[in-house]
CSV table of C-alpha atoms and ligand atoms in Angstrom, one decimal:
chain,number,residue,atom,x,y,z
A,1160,UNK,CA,-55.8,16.5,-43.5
A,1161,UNK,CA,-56.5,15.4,-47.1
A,1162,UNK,CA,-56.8,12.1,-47.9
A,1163,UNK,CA,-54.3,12.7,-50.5
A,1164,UNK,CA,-52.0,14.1,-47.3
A,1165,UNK,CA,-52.9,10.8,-45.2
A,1166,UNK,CA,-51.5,9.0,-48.0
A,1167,UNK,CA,-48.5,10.6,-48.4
A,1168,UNK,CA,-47.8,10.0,-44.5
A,1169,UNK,CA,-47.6,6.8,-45.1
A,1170,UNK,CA,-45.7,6.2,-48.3
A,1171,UNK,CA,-43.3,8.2,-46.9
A,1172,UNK,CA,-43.4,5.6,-43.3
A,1173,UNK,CA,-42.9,2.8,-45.7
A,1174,UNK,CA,-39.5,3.9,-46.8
A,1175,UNK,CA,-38.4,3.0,-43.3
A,1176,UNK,CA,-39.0,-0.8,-44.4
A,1177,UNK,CA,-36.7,-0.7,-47.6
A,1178,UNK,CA,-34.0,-2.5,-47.0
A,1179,UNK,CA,-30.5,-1.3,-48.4
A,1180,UNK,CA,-29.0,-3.2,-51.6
A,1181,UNK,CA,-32.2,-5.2,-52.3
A,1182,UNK,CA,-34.5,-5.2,-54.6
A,1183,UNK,CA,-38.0,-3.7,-53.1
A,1184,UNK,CA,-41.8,-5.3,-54.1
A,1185,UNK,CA,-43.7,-2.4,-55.2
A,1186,UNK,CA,-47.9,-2.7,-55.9
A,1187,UNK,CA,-49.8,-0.3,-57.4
A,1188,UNK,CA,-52.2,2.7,-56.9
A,1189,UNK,CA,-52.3,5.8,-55.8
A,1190,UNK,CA,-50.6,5.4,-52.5
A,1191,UNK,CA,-47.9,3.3,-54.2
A,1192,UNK,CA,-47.3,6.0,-56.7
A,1193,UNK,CA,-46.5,8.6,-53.6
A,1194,UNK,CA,-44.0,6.0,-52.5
A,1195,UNK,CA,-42.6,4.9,-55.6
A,1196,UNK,CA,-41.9,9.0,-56.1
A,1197,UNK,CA,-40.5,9.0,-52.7
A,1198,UNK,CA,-38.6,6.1,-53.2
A,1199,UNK,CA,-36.6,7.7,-56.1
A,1200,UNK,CA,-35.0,10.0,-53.2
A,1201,UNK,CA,-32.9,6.3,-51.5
A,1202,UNK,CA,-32.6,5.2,-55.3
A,1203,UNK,CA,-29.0,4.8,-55.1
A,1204,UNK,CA,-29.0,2.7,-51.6
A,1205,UNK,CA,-31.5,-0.1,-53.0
A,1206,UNK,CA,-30.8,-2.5,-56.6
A,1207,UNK,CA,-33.8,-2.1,-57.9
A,1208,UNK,CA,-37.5,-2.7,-57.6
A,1209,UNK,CA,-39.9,-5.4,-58.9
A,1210,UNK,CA,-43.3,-4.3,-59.9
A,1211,UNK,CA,-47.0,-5.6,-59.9
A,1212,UNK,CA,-48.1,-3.7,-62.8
A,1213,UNK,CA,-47.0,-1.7,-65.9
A,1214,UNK,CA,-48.0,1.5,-64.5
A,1215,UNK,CA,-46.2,1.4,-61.7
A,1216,UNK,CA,-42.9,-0.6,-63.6
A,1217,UNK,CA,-43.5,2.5,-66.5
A,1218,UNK,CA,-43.3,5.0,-63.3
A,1219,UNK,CA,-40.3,3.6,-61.4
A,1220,UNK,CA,-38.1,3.5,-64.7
A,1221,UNK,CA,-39.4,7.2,-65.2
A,1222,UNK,CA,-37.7,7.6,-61.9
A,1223,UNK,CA,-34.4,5.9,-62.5
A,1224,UNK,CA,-35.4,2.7,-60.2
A,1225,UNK,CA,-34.0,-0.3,-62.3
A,1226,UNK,CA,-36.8,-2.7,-62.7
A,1227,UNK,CA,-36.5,-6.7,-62.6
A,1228,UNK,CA,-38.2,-9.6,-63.9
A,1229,UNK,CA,-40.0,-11.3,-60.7
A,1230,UNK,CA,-38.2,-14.3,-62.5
A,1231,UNK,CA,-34.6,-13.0,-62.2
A,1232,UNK,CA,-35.1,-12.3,-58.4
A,1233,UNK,CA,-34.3,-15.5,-55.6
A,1234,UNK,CA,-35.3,-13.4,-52.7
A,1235,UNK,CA,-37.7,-9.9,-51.9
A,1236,UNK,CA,-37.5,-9.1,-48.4
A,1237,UNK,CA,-39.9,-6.1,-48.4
A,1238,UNK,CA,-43.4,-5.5,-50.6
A,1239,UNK,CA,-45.3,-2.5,-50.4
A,1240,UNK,CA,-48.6,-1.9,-51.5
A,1241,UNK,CA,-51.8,-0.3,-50.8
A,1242,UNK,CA,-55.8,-1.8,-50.1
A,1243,UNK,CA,-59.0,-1.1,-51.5
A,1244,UNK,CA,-60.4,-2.6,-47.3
A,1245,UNK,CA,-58.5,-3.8,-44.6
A,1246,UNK,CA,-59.0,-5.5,-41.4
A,1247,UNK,CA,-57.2,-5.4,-38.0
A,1248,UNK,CA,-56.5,-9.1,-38.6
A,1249,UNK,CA,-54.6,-7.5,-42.0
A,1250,UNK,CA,-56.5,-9.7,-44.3
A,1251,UNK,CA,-57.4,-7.2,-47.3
A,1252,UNK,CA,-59.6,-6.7,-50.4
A,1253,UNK,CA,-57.4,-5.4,-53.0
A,1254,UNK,CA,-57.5,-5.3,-56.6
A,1255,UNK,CA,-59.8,-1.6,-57.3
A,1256,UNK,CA,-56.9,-0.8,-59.6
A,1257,UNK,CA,-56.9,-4.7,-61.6
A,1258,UNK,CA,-53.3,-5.4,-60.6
A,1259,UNK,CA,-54.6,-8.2,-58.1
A,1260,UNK,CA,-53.1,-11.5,-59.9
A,1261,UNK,CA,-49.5,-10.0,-60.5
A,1262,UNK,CA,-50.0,-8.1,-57.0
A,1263,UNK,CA,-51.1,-11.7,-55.2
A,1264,UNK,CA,-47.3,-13.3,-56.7
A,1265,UNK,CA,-45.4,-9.9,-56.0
A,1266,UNK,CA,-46.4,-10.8,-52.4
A,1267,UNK,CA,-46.3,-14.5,-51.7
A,1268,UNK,CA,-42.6,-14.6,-52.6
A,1269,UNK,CA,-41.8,-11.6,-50.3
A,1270,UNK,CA,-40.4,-12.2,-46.7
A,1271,UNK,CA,-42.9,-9.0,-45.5
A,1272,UNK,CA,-45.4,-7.6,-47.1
A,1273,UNK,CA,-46.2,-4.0,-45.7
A,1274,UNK,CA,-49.5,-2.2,-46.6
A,1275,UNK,CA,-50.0,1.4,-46.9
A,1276,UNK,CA,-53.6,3.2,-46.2
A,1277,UNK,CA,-55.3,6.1,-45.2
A,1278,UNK,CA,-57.6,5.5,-42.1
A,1279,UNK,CA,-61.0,5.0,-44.4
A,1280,UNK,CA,-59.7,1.9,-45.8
A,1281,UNK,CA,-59.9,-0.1,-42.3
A,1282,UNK,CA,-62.8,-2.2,-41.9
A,1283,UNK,CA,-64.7,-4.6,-39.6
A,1284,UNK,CA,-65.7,-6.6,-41.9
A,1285,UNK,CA,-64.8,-6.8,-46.0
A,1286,UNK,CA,-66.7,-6.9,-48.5
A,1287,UNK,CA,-68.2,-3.3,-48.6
A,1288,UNK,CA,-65.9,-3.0,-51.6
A,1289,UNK,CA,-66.8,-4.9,-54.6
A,1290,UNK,CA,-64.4,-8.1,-54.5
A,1291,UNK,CA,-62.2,-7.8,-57.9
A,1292,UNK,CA,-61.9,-11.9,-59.3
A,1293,UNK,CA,-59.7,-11.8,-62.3
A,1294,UNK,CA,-61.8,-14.1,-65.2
A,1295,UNK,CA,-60.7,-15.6,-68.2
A,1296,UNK,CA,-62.7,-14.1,-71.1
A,1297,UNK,CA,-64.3,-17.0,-71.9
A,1298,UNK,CA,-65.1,-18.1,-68.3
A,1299,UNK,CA,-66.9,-14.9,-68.0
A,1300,UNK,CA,-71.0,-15.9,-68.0
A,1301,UNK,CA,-69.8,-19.3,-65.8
A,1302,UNK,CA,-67.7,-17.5,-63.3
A,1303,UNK,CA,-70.5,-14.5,-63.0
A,1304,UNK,CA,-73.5,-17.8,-62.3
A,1305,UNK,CA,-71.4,-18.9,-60.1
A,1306,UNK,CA,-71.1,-15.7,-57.9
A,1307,UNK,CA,-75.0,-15.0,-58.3
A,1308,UNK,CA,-75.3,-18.4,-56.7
A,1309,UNK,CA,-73.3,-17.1,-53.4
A,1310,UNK,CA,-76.2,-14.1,-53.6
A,1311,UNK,CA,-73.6,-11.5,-54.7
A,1312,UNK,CA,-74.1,-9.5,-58.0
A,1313,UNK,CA,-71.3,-9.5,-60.6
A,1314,UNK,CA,-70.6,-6.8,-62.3
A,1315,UNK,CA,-68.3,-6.4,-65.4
A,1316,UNK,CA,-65.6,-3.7,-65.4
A,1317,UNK,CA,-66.5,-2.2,-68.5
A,1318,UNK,CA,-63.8,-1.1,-71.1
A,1319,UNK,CA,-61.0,-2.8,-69.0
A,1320,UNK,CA,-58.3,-5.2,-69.7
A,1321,UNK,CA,-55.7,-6.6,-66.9
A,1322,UNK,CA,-52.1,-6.7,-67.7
A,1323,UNK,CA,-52.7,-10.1,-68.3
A,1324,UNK,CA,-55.4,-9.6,-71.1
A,1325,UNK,CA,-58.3,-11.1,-68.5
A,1326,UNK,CA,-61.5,-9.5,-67.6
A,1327,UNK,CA,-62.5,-8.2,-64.1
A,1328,UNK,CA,-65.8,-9.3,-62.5
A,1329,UNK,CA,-66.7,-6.7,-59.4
A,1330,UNK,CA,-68.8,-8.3,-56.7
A,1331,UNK,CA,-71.1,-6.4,-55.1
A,1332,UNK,CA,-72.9,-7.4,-52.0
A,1333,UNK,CA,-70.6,-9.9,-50.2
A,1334,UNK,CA,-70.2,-10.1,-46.8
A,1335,UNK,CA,-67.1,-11.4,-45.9
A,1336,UNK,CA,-67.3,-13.4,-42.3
A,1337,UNK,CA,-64.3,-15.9,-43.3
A,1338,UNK,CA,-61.9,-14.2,-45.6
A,1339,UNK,CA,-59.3,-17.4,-45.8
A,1340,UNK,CA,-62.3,-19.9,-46.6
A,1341,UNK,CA,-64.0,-17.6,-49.2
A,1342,UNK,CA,-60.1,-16.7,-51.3
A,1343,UNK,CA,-59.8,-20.4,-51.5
A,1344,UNK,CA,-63.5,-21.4,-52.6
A,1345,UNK,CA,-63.2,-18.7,-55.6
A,1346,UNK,CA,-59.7,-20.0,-56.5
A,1347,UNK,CA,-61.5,-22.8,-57.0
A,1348,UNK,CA,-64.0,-21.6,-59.5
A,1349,UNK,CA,-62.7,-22.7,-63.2
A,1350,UNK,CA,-62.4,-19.8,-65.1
A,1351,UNK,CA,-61.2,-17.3,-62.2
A,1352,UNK,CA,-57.6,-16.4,-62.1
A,1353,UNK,CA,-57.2,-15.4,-59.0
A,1354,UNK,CA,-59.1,-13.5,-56.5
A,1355,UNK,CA,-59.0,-9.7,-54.5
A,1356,UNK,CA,-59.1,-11.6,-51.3
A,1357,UNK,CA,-55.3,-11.5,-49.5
A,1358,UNK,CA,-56.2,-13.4,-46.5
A,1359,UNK,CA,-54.4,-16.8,-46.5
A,1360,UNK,CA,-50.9,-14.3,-47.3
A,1361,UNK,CA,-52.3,-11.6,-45.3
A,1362,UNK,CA,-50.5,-8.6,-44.8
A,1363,UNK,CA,-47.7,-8.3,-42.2
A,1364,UNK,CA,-47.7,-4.7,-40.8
A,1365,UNK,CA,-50.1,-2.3,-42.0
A,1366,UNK,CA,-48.9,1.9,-41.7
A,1367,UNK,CA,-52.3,3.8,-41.3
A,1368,UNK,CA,-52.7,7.6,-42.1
A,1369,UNK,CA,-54.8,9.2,-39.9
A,1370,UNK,CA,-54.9,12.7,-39.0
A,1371,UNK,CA,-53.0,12.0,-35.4
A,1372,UNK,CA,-49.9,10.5,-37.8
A,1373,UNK,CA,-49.4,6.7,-39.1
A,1374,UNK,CA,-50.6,4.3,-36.8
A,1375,UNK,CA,-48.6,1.1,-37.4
A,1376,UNK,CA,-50.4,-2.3,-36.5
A,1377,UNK,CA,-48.4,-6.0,-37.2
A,1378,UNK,CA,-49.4,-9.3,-38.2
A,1379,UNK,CA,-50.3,-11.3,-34.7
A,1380,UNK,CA,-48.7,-15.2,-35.2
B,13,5RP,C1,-54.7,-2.2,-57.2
B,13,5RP,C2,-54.8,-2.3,-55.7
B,13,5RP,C3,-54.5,-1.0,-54.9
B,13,5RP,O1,-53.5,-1.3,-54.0
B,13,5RP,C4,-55.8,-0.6,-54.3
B,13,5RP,O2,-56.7,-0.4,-55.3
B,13,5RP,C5,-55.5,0.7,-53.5
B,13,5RP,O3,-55.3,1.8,-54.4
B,13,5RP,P1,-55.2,3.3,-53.9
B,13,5RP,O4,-53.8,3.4,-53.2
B,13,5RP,O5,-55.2,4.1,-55.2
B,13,5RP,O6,-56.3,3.6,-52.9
B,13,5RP,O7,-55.1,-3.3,-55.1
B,13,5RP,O8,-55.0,-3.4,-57.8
């Protein structure tokens, strides 16, 4: 199977977790984009969606899918996105695609926040994948001093801009024993907006392609 198929498999899975006559938390990515197209076939049984970037907002309306302002919305039962790494405790590195500050809000006001992969993005331990921090412009040099003192390397996403109008810093060569303590130190760090670490709101069940069908593991309390 393609990786492209594995992520189909579970995009489709996820429509299982829409619920009918709400509005539905959509991320962003590739995998989102298969379930966002997917999602344009029950458009008619939900009110709408609310998105975590442009892109995917500009692709839901291309499908028909009302879109809300997070701000006009009292309650989201369901969020769906994807993960850049993930572990069986659900805690995630996300971010690859820049969306991570409107992605982070998307999900701590909704009730369950499901996560769609394909089987390479589960890990045993994050940080493999350069952890995204969203940086004021200005905070840039002291945010990236900062991360060279934890012994990681920052590295400036070059040419990009965040829906926001921030700057990414990519860190490369973190390893990630304590994924709660680590999001909260770097929230901490003036100048960052928010961070690619979802630990402290984890995710709740996580669908998994893999090429024996969508393995689906849930949050243990
Ligand atoms: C964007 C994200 C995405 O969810 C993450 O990058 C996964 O993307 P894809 O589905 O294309 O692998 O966090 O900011």
């Amino acid at each position: 199977m393609t990786q492209d198929e594995l992520k189909r498999q579970v995009a489709e899975a996820a429509l299982e977790y829409v619920v009918e006559d709400a509005v539905v938390g959509v991320g962003s990515g590739s995998t989102v984009f298969m379930f966002i197209d997917l999602l344009s076939s029950i458009k008619n049984k939900i009110e709408g969606a609310v998105a975590a970037s442009e892109a995917s907002a500009e692709r839901l309306k291309k499908h028909g899918i009302r879109v809300f302002d997070l701000n006009s919305v009292s309650e989201l039962p369901v969020y769906v996105d994807g993960a850049d790494e993930i572990t069986a405790h659900l805690h995630m590195v996300k971010g690859g695609g820049g969306a991570l500050t409107r992605e982070k809000i998307v999900a701590a006001v909704a009730k369950t926040f499901v996560c769609i992969c394909d089987a390479s993005k589960l890990v045993p331990v994050l940080g493999k994948f350069p952890l995204p921090l969203e940086v004021i412009p200005m905070a840039r040099g002291h945010v990236g001093r900062e991360i060279l003192r934890r012994k990681a390397q920052p590295v400036l996403r070059e040419g990009f801009k965040t829906d926001n109008g921030n700057l990414i810093l990519d860190c490369h060569g973190l390893t990630i024993l304590d994924p709660p303590a680590l999001e909260a130190e770097l929230n901490n760090v003036a100048g960052v907006v928010s961070n690619g670490l979802f630990a402290r709101r984890g995710a709740d069940v996580l669908l998994l392609g893999t090429p024996e069908g969508v393995k689906a593991y849930k949050k243990k309390n």
